[in-house]
PDB file of C-alpha atoms in Angstrom:
ATOM      1  CA  MET U 146     -10.005  18.280  -7.795  1.00 58.00           C
ATOM      2  CA  SER U 147      -9.537  18.397  -4.039  1.00 80.00           C
ATOM      3  CA  GLU U 148      -6.064  17.997  -2.589  1.00 95.00           C
ATOM      4  CA  ILE U 149      -4.468  14.607  -2.090  1.00 98.00           C
ATOM      5  CA  ILE U 150      -4.420  13.550   1.573  1.00 98.00           C
ATOM      6  CA  PHE U 151      -2.224  10.599   2.475  1.00 98.00           C
ATOM      7  CA  HIS U 152      -2.698   8.689   5.747  1.00 98.00           C
ATOM      8  CA  HIS U 153       0.509   6.826   6.595  1.00 98.00           C
ATOM      9  CA  TYR U 154       3.375   6.333   9.048  1.00 95.00           C
ATOM     10  CA  PRO U 155       7.123   6.583   8.374  1.00 94.00           C
ATOM     11  CA  VAL U 156       8.237   2.918   8.467  1.00 93.00           C
ATOM     12  CA  SER U 157       5.305   1.504   6.488  1.00 95.00           C
ATOM     13  CA  PRO U 158       6.744  -0.177   3.358  1.00 97.00           C
ATOM     14  CA  PHE U 159       3.594   0.266   1.263  1.00 98.00           C
ATOM     15  CA  SER U 160       3.505   3.920   2.281  1.00 98.00           C
ATOM     16  CA  GLU U 161       7.055   4.332   0.999  1.00 98.00           C
ATOM     17  CA  LYS U 162       5.899   2.942  -2.345  1.00 98.00           C
ATOM     18  CA  ILE U 163       3.307   5.689  -2.704  1.00 98.00           C
ATOM     19  CA  ARG U 164       5.534   8.433  -1.280  1.00 98.00           C
ATOM     20  CA  LEU U 165       8.025   7.705  -4.062  1.00 98.00           C
ATOM     21  CA  ILE U 166       5.257   7.732  -6.670  1.00 98.00           C
ATOM     22  CA  PHE U 167       4.385  11.233  -5.421  1.00 98.00           C
ATOM     23  CA  GLY U 168       8.002  12.144  -6.159  1.00 98.00           C
ATOM     24  CA  PHE U 169       7.990  10.409  -9.538  1.00 98.00           C
ATOM     25  CA  LYS U 170       4.913  12.422 -10.548  1.00 98.00           C
ATOM     26  CA  ASN U 171       6.062  15.631  -8.780  1.00 98.00           C
ATOM     27  CA  LEU U 172       2.830  15.858  -6.799  1.00 98.00           C
ATOM     28  CA  ALA U 173       1.897  17.988  -3.809  1.00 98.00           C
ATOM     29  CA  TRP U 174       0.127  16.133  -0.998  1.00 98.00           C
ATOM     30  CA  LYS U 175      -1.060  16.473   2.575  1.00 98.00           C
ATOM     31  CA  SER U 176       0.618  14.143   5.073  1.00 98.00           C
ATOM     32  CA  VAL U 177      -1.493  12.723   7.908  1.00 98.00           C
ATOM     33  CA  MET U 178       0.435  10.547  10.358  1.00 97.00           C
ATOM     34  CA  ILE U 179      -1.541   7.621  11.764  1.00 96.00           C
ATOM     35  CA  PRO U 180      -0.832   4.937  14.400  1.00 92.00           C
ATOM     36  CA  SER U 181       0.995   1.816  13.259  1.00 86.00           C
ATOM     37  CA  ILE U 182      -1.425  -0.422  15.193  1.00 83.00           C
ATOM     38  CA  MET U 183      -5.090  -0.456  16.113  1.00 81.00           C
ATOM     39  CA  PRO U 184      -7.057   1.360  17.398  1.00 87.00           C
ATOM     40  CA  LYS U 185      -7.052   4.003  14.650  1.00 93.00           C
ATOM     41  CA  PRO U 186     -10.254   5.920  15.344  1.00 94.00           C
ATOM     42  CA  ASP U 187      -9.685   8.692  12.828  1.00 96.00           C
ATOM     43  CA  VAL U 188      -8.806   6.245  10.042  1.00 97.00           C
ATOM     44  CA  THR U 189     -11.808   4.090  10.932  1.00 96.00           C
ATOM     45  CA  ALA U 190     -14.098   7.107  10.677  1.00 97.00           C
ATOM     46  CA  LEU U 191     -13.046   7.441   7.035  1.00 98.00           C
ATOM     47  CA  THR U 192     -12.739   3.796   5.995  1.00 97.00           C
ATOM     48  CA  GLY U 193     -15.305   1.983   8.133  1.00 96.00           C
ATOM     49  CA  GLY U 194     -12.788  -0.497   9.521  1.00 93.00           C
ATOM     50  CA  TYR U 195     -10.102  -1.110   6.893  1.00 95.00           C
ATOM     51  CA  ARG U 196      -6.907  -1.440   8.913  1.00 90.00           C
ATOM     52  CA  ARG U 197      -4.098  -1.594   6.383  1.00 94.00           C
ATOM     53  CA  THR U 198      -1.724   1.292   5.753  1.00 96.00           C
ATOM     54  CA  PRO U 199      -1.697   3.526   3.727  1.00 98.00           C
ATOM     55  CA  VAL U 200      -5.013   5.136   2.795  1.00 98.00           C
ATOM     56  CA  MET U 201      -5.435   8.011   0.340  1.00 98.00           C
ATOM     57  CA  GLN U 202      -8.224  10.562   0.596  1.00 98.00           C
ATOM     58  CA  ILE U 203      -9.482  13.042  -1.974  1.00 97.00           C
ATOM     59  CA  GLY U 204     -12.335  14.969  -0.422  1.00 96.00           C
ATOM     60  CA  ALA U 205     -14.912  12.393   0.662  1.00 97.00           C
ATOM     61  CA  ASP U 206     -13.502   9.616  -1.540  1.00 97.00           C
ATOM     62  CA  ILE U 207     -11.284   7.191   0.339  1.00 98.00           C
ATOM     63  CA  TYR U 208      -8.929   4.878  -1.565  1.00 98.00           C
ATOM     64  CA  CYS U 209      -7.641   1.649  -0.031  1.00 98.00           C
ATOM     65  CA  ASP U 210      -4.720  -0.520  -1.208  1.00 98.00           C
ATOM     66  CA  THR U 211      -1.702   0.830  -3.057  1.00 98.00           C
ATOM     67  CA  ALA U 212      -2.590  -0.897  -6.343  1.00 98.00           C
ATOM     68  CA  LEU U 213      -5.727   1.228  -6.578  1.00 98.00           C
ATOM     69  CA  ILE U 214      -4.026   4.329  -5.154  1.00 98.00           C
ATOM     70  CA  ALA U 215      -1.416   4.069  -7.925  1.00 98.00           C
ATOM     71  CA  ASP U 216      -4.172   3.860 -10.554  1.00 97.00           C
ATOM     72  CA  VAL U 217      -5.854   6.965  -9.137  1.00 97.00           C
ATOM     73  CA  LEU U 218      -2.564   8.892  -9.126  1.00 98.00           C
ATOM     74  CA  GLU U 219      -2.069   7.843 -12.766  1.00 98.00           C
ATOM     75  CA  ARG U 220      -5.435   9.406 -13.643  1.00 95.00           C
ATOM     76  CA  ILE U 221      -4.530  12.588 -11.775  1.00 96.00           C
ATOM     77  CA  ALA U 222      -1.047  12.896 -13.298  1.00 97.00           C
ATOM     78  CA  PRO U 223      -0.679  10.626 -16.339  1.00 98.00           C
ATOM     79  CA  VAL U 224       2.839  11.870 -17.209  1.00 98.00           C
ATOM     80  CA  PRO U 225       5.237  10.323 -16.433  1.00 98.00           C
ATOM     81  CA  SER U 226       3.325   7.088 -16.611  1.00 98.00           C
ATOM     82  CA  LEU U 227       3.506   4.244 -14.124  1.00 98.00           C
ATOM     83  CA  TYR U 228       2.332   1.960 -16.933  1.00 98.00           C
ATOM     84  CA  PRO U 229       4.349   2.669 -20.113  1.00 97.00           C
ATOM     85  CA  PRO U 230       2.282   1.203 -22.976  1.00 96.00           C
ATOM     86  CA  ALA U 231       4.918  -1.282 -24.155  1.00 96.00           C
ATOM     87  CA  ILE U 232       5.145  -2.894 -20.698  1.00 97.00           C
ATOM     88  CA  ALA U 233       1.797  -2.018 -19.114  1.00 97.00           C
ATOM     89  CA  GLY U 234       0.608  -5.577 -18.545  1.00 97.00           C
ATOM     90  CA  LEU U 235       4.028  -6.874 -17.567  1.00 98.00           C
ATOM     91  CA  SER U 236       4.629  -4.036 -15.124  1.00 98.00           C
ATOM     92  CA  ARG U 237       1.328  -4.721 -13.349  1.00 98.00           C
ATOM     93  CA  THR U 238       2.104  -8.428 -13.154  1.00 98.00           C
ATOM     94  CA  VAL U 239       5.561  -7.857 -11.679  1.00 98.00           C
ATOM     95  CA  ALA U 240       4.071  -5.342  -9.238  1.00 98.00           C
ATOM     96  CA  GLN U 241       1.499  -7.867  -8.057  1.00 97.00           C
ATOM     97  CA  TRP U 242       4.274 -10.435  -7.427  1.00 98.00           C
ATOM     98  CA  ALA U 243       6.325  -7.832  -5.571  1.00 98.00           C
ATOM     99  CA  ASP U 244       3.400  -6.646  -3.438  1.00 98.00           C
ATOM    100  CA  THR U 245       2.641 -10.202  -2.346  1.00 96.00           C
ATOM    101  CA  SER U 246       5.349 -12.873  -2.645  1.00 97.00           C
ATOM    102  CA  LEU U 247       8.368 -10.587  -2.390  1.00 98.00           C
ATOM    103  CA  PHE U 248       6.814  -8.413   0.306  1.00 97.00           C
ATOM    104  CA  TRP U 249       5.903 -11.272   2.636  1.00 95.00           C
ATOM    105  CA  THR U 250       9.308 -12.883   2.150  1.00 97.00           C
ATOM    106  CA  ALA U 251      11.005  -9.580   3.021  1.00 97.00           C
ATOM    107  CA  ILE U 252       8.825  -9.151   6.088  1.00 95.00           C
ATOM    108  CA  ALA U 253       9.534 -12.673   7.361  1.00 94.00           C
ATOM    109  CA  TYR U 254      13.260 -12.153   6.818  1.00 96.00           C
ATOM    110  CA  THR U 255      13.424  -8.695   8.395  1.00 95.00           C
ATOM    111  CA  PHE U 256      11.351  -9.474  11.483  1.00 89.00           C
ATOM    112  CA  GLN U 257      14.036 -11.624  13.048  1.00 89.00           C
ATOM    113  CA  PRO U 258      15.116 -11.127  16.686  1.00 81.00           C
ATOM    114  CA  ALA U 259      18.367  -9.356  15.844  1.00 76.00           C
ATOM    115  CA  ALA U 260      16.535  -6.719  13.832  1.00 73.00           C
ATOM    116  CA  MET U 261      13.588  -5.815  16.023  1.00 72.00           C
ATOM    117  CA  SER U 262      15.121  -2.736  17.609  1.00 69.00           C
ATOM    118  CA  GLY U 263      16.100  -1.452  14.198  1.00 68.00           C
ATOM    119  CA  ILE U 264      12.574  -1.911  12.888  1.00 71.00           C
ATOM    120  CA  LEU U 265      10.545  -0.484  15.725  1.00 64.00           C
ATOM    121  CA  GLY U 266      13.058   1.739  17.476  1.00 63.00           C
ATOM    122  CA  ASP U 267      13.280   2.207  21.226  1.00 58.00           C
ATOM    123  CA  ILE U 268       9.915   0.907  22.395  1.00 61.00           C
ATOM    124  CA  THR U 269       8.823  -0.569  25.706  1.00 64.00           C
ATOM    125  CA  PRO U 270       8.061  -4.283  26.217  1.00 66.00           C
ATOM    126  CA  GLU U 271       4.377  -3.350  26.485  1.00 73.00           C
ATOM    127  CA  GLN U 272       4.503  -1.577  23.135  1.00 66.00           C
ATOM    128  CA  MET U 273       6.305  -4.538  21.589  1.00 67.00           C
ATOM    129  CA  LYS U 274       3.617  -6.858  22.928  1.00 73.00           C
ATOM    130  CA  ALA U 275       0.855  -4.618  21.535  1.00 73.00           C
ATOM    131  CA  PHE U 276       2.555  -4.519  18.129  1.00 72.00           C
ATOM    132  CA  GLY U 277       2.863  -8.309  18.053  1.00 70.00           C
ATOM    133  CA  ALA U 278      -0.779  -8.763  19.018  1.00 74.00           C
ATOM    134  CA  ASP U 279      -1.893  -6.327  16.322  1.00 70.00           C
ATOM    135  CA  ARG U 280       0.069  -8.068  13.584  1.00 70.00           C
ATOM    136  CA  ALA U 281      -1.163 -11.475  14.764  1.00 70.00           C
ATOM    137  CA  ALA U 282      -4.723 -10.205  14.437  1.00 74.00           C
ATOM    138  CA  MET U 283      -3.967  -8.968  10.936  1.00 74.00           C
ATOM    139  CA  ARG U 284      -2.654 -12.395   9.920  1.00 69.00           C
ATOM    140  CA  ALA U 285      -5.884 -13.960  11.201  1.00 68.00           C
ATOM    141  CA  GLY U 286      -4.094 -17.133  12.253  1.00 66.00           C
ATOM    142  CA  ALA U 287      -2.152 -17.635   9.022  1.00 72.00           C
ATOM    143  CA  PRO U 288       1.272 -19.230   9.679  1.00 77.00           C
ATOM    144  CA  ARG U 289       4.402 -17.137   9.304  1.00 83.00           C
ATOM    145  CA  MET U 290       7.239 -18.147   7.024  1.00 92.00           C
ATOM    146  CA  SER U 291      10.257 -19.407   8.968  1.00 95.00           C
ATOM    147  CA  LEU U 292      13.505 -17.460   8.871  1.00 95.00           C
ATOM    148  CA  PRO U 293      15.426 -20.205   6.979  1.00 96.00           C
ATOM    149  CA  GLU U 294      12.700 -20.384   4.327  1.00 97.00           C
ATOM    150  CA  ALA U 295      12.491 -16.601   4.060  1.00 97.00           C
ATOM    151  CA  THR U 296      16.267 -16.313   3.717  1.00 98.00           C
ATOM    152  CA  GLY U 297      16.437 -18.884   0.943  1.00 98.00           C
ATOM    153  CA  GLN U 298      13.534 -17.421  -0.991  1.00 98.00           C
ATOM    154  CA  LEU U 299      14.794 -13.864  -0.603  1.00 98.00           C
ATOM    155  CA  LEU U 300      18.218 -14.834  -1.977  1.00 98.00           C
ATOM    156  CA  GLU U 301      16.528 -16.362  -5.016  1.00 98.00           C
ATOM    157  CA  TYR U 302      14.364 -13.292  -5.556  1.00 98.00           C
ATOM    158  CA  LEU U 303      17.417 -11.037  -5.283  1.00 98.00           C
ATOM    159  CA  ARG U 304      19.198 -13.112  -7.920  1.00 98.00           C
ATOM    160  CA  ARG U 305      16.220 -12.689 -10.229  1.00 98.00           C
ATOM    161  CA  ILE U 306      16.096  -8.924  -9.675  1.00 98.00           C
ATOM    162  CA  GLU U 307      19.834  -8.670 -10.339  1.00 98.00           C
ATOM    163  CA  ASP U 308      19.314 -10.619 -13.578  1.00 98.00           C
ATOM    164  CA  MET U 309      16.605  -8.153 -14.661  1.00 97.00           C
ATOM    165  CA  LEU U 310      19.151  -5.352 -14.358  1.00 98.00           C
ATOM    166  CA  SER U 311      22.093  -7.210 -15.888  1.00 96.00           C
ATOM    167  CA  GLN U 312      21.518  -5.995 -19.459  1.00 92.00           C
ATOM    168  CA  GLY U 313      22.266  -2.407 -18.495  1.00 94.00           C
ATOM    169  CA  SER U 314      18.724  -1.077 -18.242  1.00 95.00           C
ATOM    170  CA  ALA U 315      18.130   1.744 -15.785  1.00 97.00           C
ATOM    171  CA  PHE U 316      14.982   0.175 -14.362  1.00 98.00           C
ATOM    172  CA  LEU U 317      13.576  -3.320 -13.990  1.00 98.00           C
ATOM    173  CA  LEU U 318      11.700  -3.435 -17.295  1.00 98.00           C
ATOM    174  CA  GLY U 319      13.803  -1.084 -19.409  1.00 97.00           C
ATOM    175  CA  ALA U 320      14.762   2.546 -19.721  1.00 96.00           C
ATOM    176  CA  ASP U 321      11.630   3.883 -18.043  1.00 96.00           C
ATOM    177  CA  ALA U 322      10.487   3.448 -14.459  1.00 98.00           C
ATOM    178  CA  SER U 323       7.151   1.731 -13.969  1.00 98.00           C
ATOM    179  CA  ILE U 324       4.877   0.458 -11.200  1.00 98.00           C
ATOM    180  CA  ALA U 325       7.100  -2.658 -11.142  1.00 98.00           C
ATOM    181  CA  ASP U 326       9.996  -0.581  -9.795  1.00 98.00           C
ATOM    182  CA  PHE U 327       8.046   1.084  -6.998  1.00 98.00           C
ATOM    183  CA  SER U 328       6.411  -2.163  -5.868  1.00 98.00           C
ATOM    184  CA  THR U 329       9.681  -4.084  -5.881  1.00 98.00           C
ATOM    185  CA  TYR U 330      11.584  -1.254  -4.229  1.00 98.00           C
ATOM    186  CA  HIS U 331       9.469  -0.879  -1.117  1.00 98.00           C
ATOM    187  CA  ALA U 332      10.020  -4.454   0.080  1.00 97.00           C
ATOM    188  CA  LEU U 333      13.802  -4.116  -0.317  1.00 98.00           C
ATOM    189  CA  TRP U 334      13.724  -0.621   1.254  1.00 98.00           C
ATOM    190  CA  PHE U 335      12.292  -2.191   4.398  1.00 96.00           C
ATOM    191  CA  ILE U 336      15.300  -4.518   4.581  1.00 97.00           C
ATOM    192  CA  ARG U 337      17.893  -1.902   3.663  1.00 97.00           C
ATOM    193  CA  ARG U 338      16.842   0.516   6.400  1.00 94.00           C
ATOM    194  CA  VAL U 339      17.607  -2.036   9.154  1.00 93.00           C
ATOM    195  CA  PRO U 340      21.391  -2.400   9.629  1.00 92.00           C
ATOM    196  CA  ALA U 341      21.142  -5.818  11.303  1.00 92.00           C
ATOM    197  CA  VAL U 342      19.720  -7.404   8.138  1.00 95.00           C
ATOM    198  CA  ALA U 343      20.681  -5.017   5.298  1.00 96.00           C
ATOM    199  CA  GLY U 344      23.897  -6.893   4.552  1.00 97.00           C
ATOM    200  CA  ILE U 345      22.023  -9.510   2.536  1.00 98.00           C
ATOM    201  CA  LEU U 346      21.736  -6.906  -0.246  1.00 98.00           C
ATOM    202  CA  ASP U 347      25.481  -6.273  -0.527  1.00 98.00           C
ATOM    203  CA  ALA U 348      26.077  -9.122  -2.989  1.00 98.00           C
ATOM    204  CA  TYR U 349      23.731  -7.471  -5.506  1.00 98.00           C
ATOM    205  CA  PRO U 350      25.408  -4.241  -6.664  1.00 98.00           C
ATOM    206  CA  LEU U 351      23.111  -3.667  -9.631  1.00 98.00           C
ATOM    207  CA  THR U 352      20.122  -3.897  -7.325  1.00 98.00           C
ATOM    208  CA  LEU U 353      21.612  -1.390  -4.895  1.00 98.00           C
ATOM    209  CA  THR U 354      22.375   1.052  -7.717  1.00 98.00           C
ATOM    210  CA  TRP U 355      18.817   0.660  -9.012  1.00 98.00           C
ATOM    211  CA  MET U 356      17.444   1.266  -5.520  1.00 98.00           C
ATOM    212  CA  ASP U 357      19.383   4.541  -5.371  1.00 98.00           C
ATOM    213  CA  LYS U 358      17.821   5.597  -8.687  1.00 98.00           C
ATOM    214  CA  VAL U 359      14.322   4.882  -7.418  1.00 98.00           C
ATOM    215  CA  ALA U 360      14.990   6.684  -4.127  1.00 98.00           C
ATOM    216  CA  ALA U 361      16.239   9.706  -6.088  1.00 98.00           C
ATOM    217  CA  PHE U 362      12.685  10.430  -7.306  1.00 98.00           C
ATOM    218  CA  GLY U 363      12.081  11.831  -3.836  1.00 98.00           C
ATOM    219  CA  GLN U 364       8.665  12.172  -2.218  1.00 98.00           C
ATOM    220  CA  GLY U 365       7.075  15.106  -3.979  1.00 98.00           C
ATOM    221  CA  HIS U 366       5.855  18.057  -1.967  1.00 98.00           C
ATOM    222  CA  PRO U 367       4.254  17.033   1.352  1.00 98.00           C
ATOM    223  CA  GLU U 368       2.665  19.362   3.876  1.00 98.00           C
ATOM    224  CA  LYS U 369       1.504  18.274   7.317  1.00 98.00           C
ATOM    225  CA  MET U 370      -2.197  17.939   8.101  1.00 98.00           C
ATOM    226  CA  ARG U 371      -3.966  16.823  11.270  1.00 98.00           C
ATOM    227  CA  SER U 372      -6.254  13.797  11.032  1.00 97.00           C
ATOM    228  CA  THR U 373      -9.119  15.824  12.472  1.00 97.00           C
ATOM    229  CA  GLU U 374      -8.770  18.286   9.591  1.00 98.00           C
ATOM    230  CA  ALA U 375      -8.984  15.420   7.104  1.00 98.00           C
ATOM    231  CA  ILE U 376     -12.187  14.163   8.727  1.00 98.00           C
ATOM    232  CA  GLU U 377     -13.686  17.652   8.720  1.00 97.00           C
ATOM    233  CA  LEU U 378     -12.843  18.011   5.023  1.00 97.00           C
ATOM    234  CA  ALA U 379     -14.554  14.704   4.226  1.00 97.00           C
ATOM    235  CA  HIS U 380     -17.635  15.806   6.169  1.00 97.00           C
ATOM    236  CA  SER U 381     -17.876  19.067   4.225  1.00 96.00           C
ATOM    237  CA  THR U 382     -17.353  17.477   0.782  1.00 95.00           C
ATOM    238  CA  MET U 383     -19.565  15.399  -1.476  1.00 93.00           C
ATOM    239  CA  PRO U 384     -18.056  12.164  -2.838  1.00 92.00           C
ATOM    240  CA  LEU U 385     -17.185  12.369  -6.514  1.00 85.00           C
ATOM    241  CA  LEU U 386     -17.725   8.833  -7.771  1.00 70.00           C
ATOM    242  CA  SER U 387     -16.198   8.719 -11.245  1.00 63.00           C
ATOM    243  CA  ASP U 388     -17.366   5.224 -12.207  1.00 67.00           C
ATOM    244  CA  ALA U 389     -20.772   3.786 -11.330  1.00 73.00           C
ATOM    245  CA  SER U 390     -20.502   0.804 -13.658  1.00 78.00           C
ATOM    246  CA  LEU U 391     -21.412  -2.790 -12.825  1.00 88.00           C
ATOM    247  CA  LEU U 392     -19.541  -5.888 -13.889  1.00 92.00           C
ATOM    248  CA  ASP U 393     -21.777  -8.383 -12.134  1.00 93.00           C
ATOM    249  CA  THR U 394     -19.953 -11.540 -11.051  1.00 95.00           C
ATOM    250  CA  HIS U 395     -21.795 -11.896  -7.729  1.00 95.00           C
ATOM    251  CA  GLY U 396     -25.486 -11.493  -8.546  1.00 95.00           C
ATOM    252  CA  ILE U 397     -25.453  -8.286  -6.478  1.00 96.00           C
ATOM    253  CA  ALA U 398     -26.956  -5.074  -7.840  1.00 95.00           C
ATOM    254  CA  LEU U 399     -25.806  -1.512  -7.313  1.00 95.00           C
ATOM    255  CA  GLY U 400     -27.571  -0.095  -4.293  1.00 95.00           C
ATOM    256  CA  GLU U 401     -27.452  -3.312  -2.254  1.00 97.00           C
ATOM    257  CA  MET U 402     -25.689  -3.416   1.083  1.00 98.00           C
ATOM    258  CA  VAL U 403     -22.429  -5.318   0.871  1.00 98.00           C
ATOM    259  CA  ALA U 404     -19.279  -6.018   2.886  1.00 97.00           C
ATOM    260  CA  ILE U 405     -15.853  -5.824   1.238  1.00 98.00           C
ATOM    261  CA  MET U 406     -12.634  -7.183   2.692  1.00 96.00           C
ATOM    262  CA  PRO U 407      -9.223  -8.443   1.559  1.00 95.00           C
ATOM    263  CA  THR U 408      -8.799 -12.058   0.505  1.00 93.00           C
ATOM    264  CA  ASP U 409      -5.515 -12.711   2.339  1.00 89.00           C
ATOM    265  CA  TYR U 410      -5.008 -10.856   5.633  1.00 84.00           C
ATOM    266  CA  ALA U 411      -6.452  -8.014   7.723  1.00 84.00           C
ATOM    267  CA  LEU U 412      -9.912  -9.409   7.043  1.00 88.00           C
ATOM    268  CA  ASP U 413     -11.858  -6.532   8.555  1.00 91.00           C
ATOM    269  CA  PRO U 414     -15.020  -5.984   6.462  1.00 95.00           C
ATOM    270  CA  VAL U 415     -16.171  -2.543   5.342  1.00 97.00           C
ATOM    271  CA  ALA U 416     -19.959  -2.404   4.956  1.00 97.00           C
ATOM    272  CA  GLY U 417     -21.863   0.020   2.784  1.00 97.00           C
ATOM    273  CA  GLU U 418     -24.084   0.554  -0.217  1.00 97.00           C
ATOM    274  CA  LEU U 419     -22.511  -0.781  -3.410  1.00 96.00           C
ATOM    275  CA  VAL U 420     -22.021   2.113  -5.827  1.00 95.00           C
ATOM    276  CA  CYS U 421     -19.403   0.640  -8.168  1.00 94.00           C
ATOM    277  CA  ALA U 422     -18.313  -2.831  -9.242  1.00 95.00           C
ATOM    278  CA  SER U 423     -16.248  -2.130 -12.345  1.00 94.00           C
ATOM    279  CA  ALA U 424     -13.668  -4.350 -14.005  1.00 93.00           C
ATOM    280  CA  ASN U 425     -10.988  -3.356 -11.496  1.00 94.00           C
ATOM    281  CA  GLU U 426     -12.738  -1.604  -8.600  1.00 95.00           C
ATOM    282  CA  PHE U 427     -15.355  -1.963  -5.870  1.00 96.00           C
ATOM    283  CA  ALA U 428     -16.746   1.075  -4.064  1.00 96.00           C
ATOM    284  CA  VAL U 429     -19.266   1.454  -1.256  1.00 97.00           C
ATOM    285  CA  ARG U 430     -21.042   4.485   0.122  1.00 97.00           C
ATOM    286  CA  ARG U 431     -21.261   4.679   3.889  1.00 97.00           C
ATOM    287  CA  ILE U 432     -22.308   7.232   6.501  1.00 97.00           C
ATOM    288  CA  ASP U 433     -20.107   8.028   9.473  1.00 97.00           C
ATOM    289  CA  GLU U 434     -21.078  10.241  12.381  1.00 96.00           C
ATOM    290  CA  ARG U 435     -17.793  12.179  12.142  1.00 97.00           C
ATOM    291  CA  ALA U 436     -16.858  11.952   8.457  1.00 98.00           C
ATOM    292  CA  GLY U 437     -20.355  12.162   6.978  1.00 97.00           C
ATOM    293  CA  ALA U 438     -21.121  10.511   3.624  1.00 97.00           C
ATOM    294  CA  VAL U 439     -17.979   8.944   2.142  1.00 97.00           C
ATOM    295  CA  VAL U 440     -17.284   6.523  -0.709  1.00 97.00           C
ATOM    296  CA  VAL U 441     -14.636   3.909   0.093  1.00 98.00           C
ATOM    297  CA  HIS U 442     -12.841   2.403  -2.915  1.00 97.00           C
ATOM    298  CA  PHE U 443     -11.038  -0.950  -3.221  1.00 98.00           C
ATOM    299  CA  PRO U 444      -9.321  -2.769  -6.091  1.00 97.00           C
ATOM    300  CA  ARG U 445     -11.179  -5.842  -7.299  1.00 96.00           C
ATOM    301  CA  VAL U 446      -8.006  -7.968  -7.387  1.00 96.00           C
ATOM    302  CA  GLY U 447      -7.117  -9.057  -3.866  1.00 95.00           C
ATOM    303  CA  PHE U 448     -10.514  -8.209  -2.368  1.00 97.00           C
ATOM    304  CA  GLN U 449     -13.814  -9.995  -1.975  1.00 97.00           C
ATOM    305  CA  MET U 450     -17.425  -8.822  -1.784  1.00 97.00           C
ATOM    306  CA  LYS U 451     -20.429 -10.386  -0.051  1.00 97.00           C
ATOM    307  CA  ARG U 452     -23.929  -9.272   0.787  1.00 96.00           C
ATOM    308  CA  ALA U 453     -23.943  -7.593   4.175  1.00 92.00           C
ATOM    309  CA  GLU U 454     -25.420  -9.739   6.917  1.00 80.00           C
TER     310      GLU U 454
END
């Protein structure tokens, strides 16, 4: 197996989720820092236009969305498991809630005027404007939750998380950590790292103690890599598609040209030849002038596929 290459930036919440999974599984990985906003020419060369962060690369196989990245890491290093058998279905369900409802509530709460400098650091007004325009484009016109609504919902979610820990378990679903912990953690980590808004967590001591336990897994063993090196590696490697199965729910056959995009935000389509449509994954093969032949992988849940126009 080729080395794990992780394309991310430091304050990305979903990147923190995967960085901690690297620690949980004691994995070595190459760290490629990418811009927080478009344009991202080196990322685009690998993905074909997918704009969310993070992205994981293994040779010429490119994995999008942390739900799928977590599954791939589970195949690479099955022990310790992100999906303990007794809670496998429940842990995935809690993770999906955390990656969507909890995440967007945390984002709406944290991105309040008093917190902006703590989130983005010392940036110029022009950089702030560019960041705002980029995130507006990602939302594709979807309305943002108001601060009062986000505050109320976040308080309720925090009460629920505190209740999950009230029986003395070390982690959300029992004695063992699972994908539920890493997905729930990253949204609260984004709040906790910003002093102007972190105080909302203080009334939930069990949650704070649990967060410290999750953080203690560390981030594995990263080594720096330049994005140009990652592209060169993709170009010199053949994709290793492990699953060429077809669960046909679209009337589209393997080998047809398709476009795949998220169903909620950042609706930038990635076009290519369909090479996998399994129960939980889509994958397309595409050719890039710089990266060569790559296979870009997406989870089925949360994404949509159409014939390419």
